[in-house]
Amino acid sequence: MGSAFALNLVSKGNEVHVYNRSKEKLRELISKGAIAHPSPYELGKSVEIVITSLTDQDAVDSVVMGNEGALRGMKKGTLWIEMSTIDPDASIRQAEEAKRAGIDRLDVPVIGNRNMAAEGRLSLLVGGDERVFERDREFLNQLGSTVIYLGKPGSGHKMKLILNLHLGMIGLAFSEAFVLSQKLGFDPNVFVEAFNKTAQKNYFSEVKGPLIAQGDYTPLFTVNMLLKDLTLAENQAT
C-alpha cells in the first residue's frame, strides 16, 4: 500500500522521498521521480512530512523509533502520518513518544485497496491533535477522497479495527451465501445481480461479488493480514 501512496503523491507533483528495506520495491517509484534514501534516519532528515505504511506495530517501531529510525532524523515540527493498521495502544504510545520529541503525529489508517490508494480515492480515518489535523487537512485530501476526523490519538486505529472486523464478517457472510446459491443451482452472475439489487448490497458484494462470479480471485489483501487485524480487534474487546 505504501508504494501506491507514493505513486499518487508523485503524480500530483509532490517531491517524494522513499525508503524500503526491499530495494526491488523502490524501482518503479525511482523511475517515476521519487528520491530513495539508504535509511529511515536519512529520510527523516530530508522531509517535512513522514508517512509510514507497514505490516505491523513492530515494523513501525523499528523503522521510526529504532537506532536508525526516522524519528531521530526528524526536525521539530515535522508531521508523522502513521497509516498502518496497528494496535491502538501502540498507536497512543507512539504519539506520546513523538510529542516528547517535538514531532506532530496523526494516526491515519485507511479503508480501500491499492488501486484506490494510487488514485487518491481512499477513506482516511484520522486520530490526533485536531489543530494538526486542520492545519494539514489539505495534504490529507491528496491521499483520500474522504477524510474523517475521529478524535484524540489512537482513534483512527480504533475505528480501523472496528471496520475491518465488519469487513471480515460481511465477506464471510457473502461467501457463504454465494456457496449456497451454487448448491441451489443459481448461475453466479444471477445471484450477484439479484443480491446487489436488494437492500443487502454492500461494498463487498458490489466490488468483490462480480469478480467472484467470474472466478477472479486476484488478491488485493491477504488472509494473514486480515487475521492480524481481527486478532487486534479481539484483543481490544477483551
PDB file of C-alpha atoms in Angstrom, residues 111-113 115-124 142-146:
ATOM      1  CA  ILE A 111     -10.271   1.987   4.095  1.00  0.00           C
ATOM      2  CA  GLY A 112      -9.719   0.877   0.500  1.00  0.00           C
ATOM      3  CA  ASN A 113      -7.276  -1.063  -1.639  1.00  0.00           C
ATOM      4  CA  ASN A 115      -5.802   0.729  -6.668  1.00  0.00           C
ATOM      5  CA  MET A 116      -7.801   3.284  -4.686  1.00  0.00           C
ATOM      6  CA  ALA A 117      -4.612   4.410  -2.919  1.00  0.00           C
ATOM      7  CA  ALA A 118      -2.834   5.019  -6.226  1.00  0.00           C
ATOM      8  CA  GLU A 119      -5.798   7.127  -7.386  1.00  0.00           C
ATOM      9  CA  GLY A 120      -6.245   9.050  -4.121  1.00  0.00           C
ATOM     10  CA  ARG A 121      -9.725   7.593  -3.516  1.00  0.00           C
ATOM     11  CA  LEU A 122      -9.259   6.133  -0.041  1.00  0.00           C
ATOM     12  CA  SER A 123     -11.260   6.874   3.095  1.00  0.00           C
ATOM     13  CA  LEU A 124      -8.928   8.227   5.793  1.00  0.00           C
ATOM     14  CA  GLN A 142      -4.356  14.380  -1.638  1.00  0.00           C
ATOM     15  CA  LEU A 143      -4.305  10.902  -0.093  1.00  0.00           C
ATOM     16  CA  GLY A 144      -8.029  10.241   0.104  1.00  0.00           C
ATOM     17  CA  SER A 145     -11.384  11.390  -1.222  1.00  0.00           C
ATOM     18  CA  THR A 146     -12.992  11.060   2.226  1.00  0.00           C
TER      19      THR A 146
END
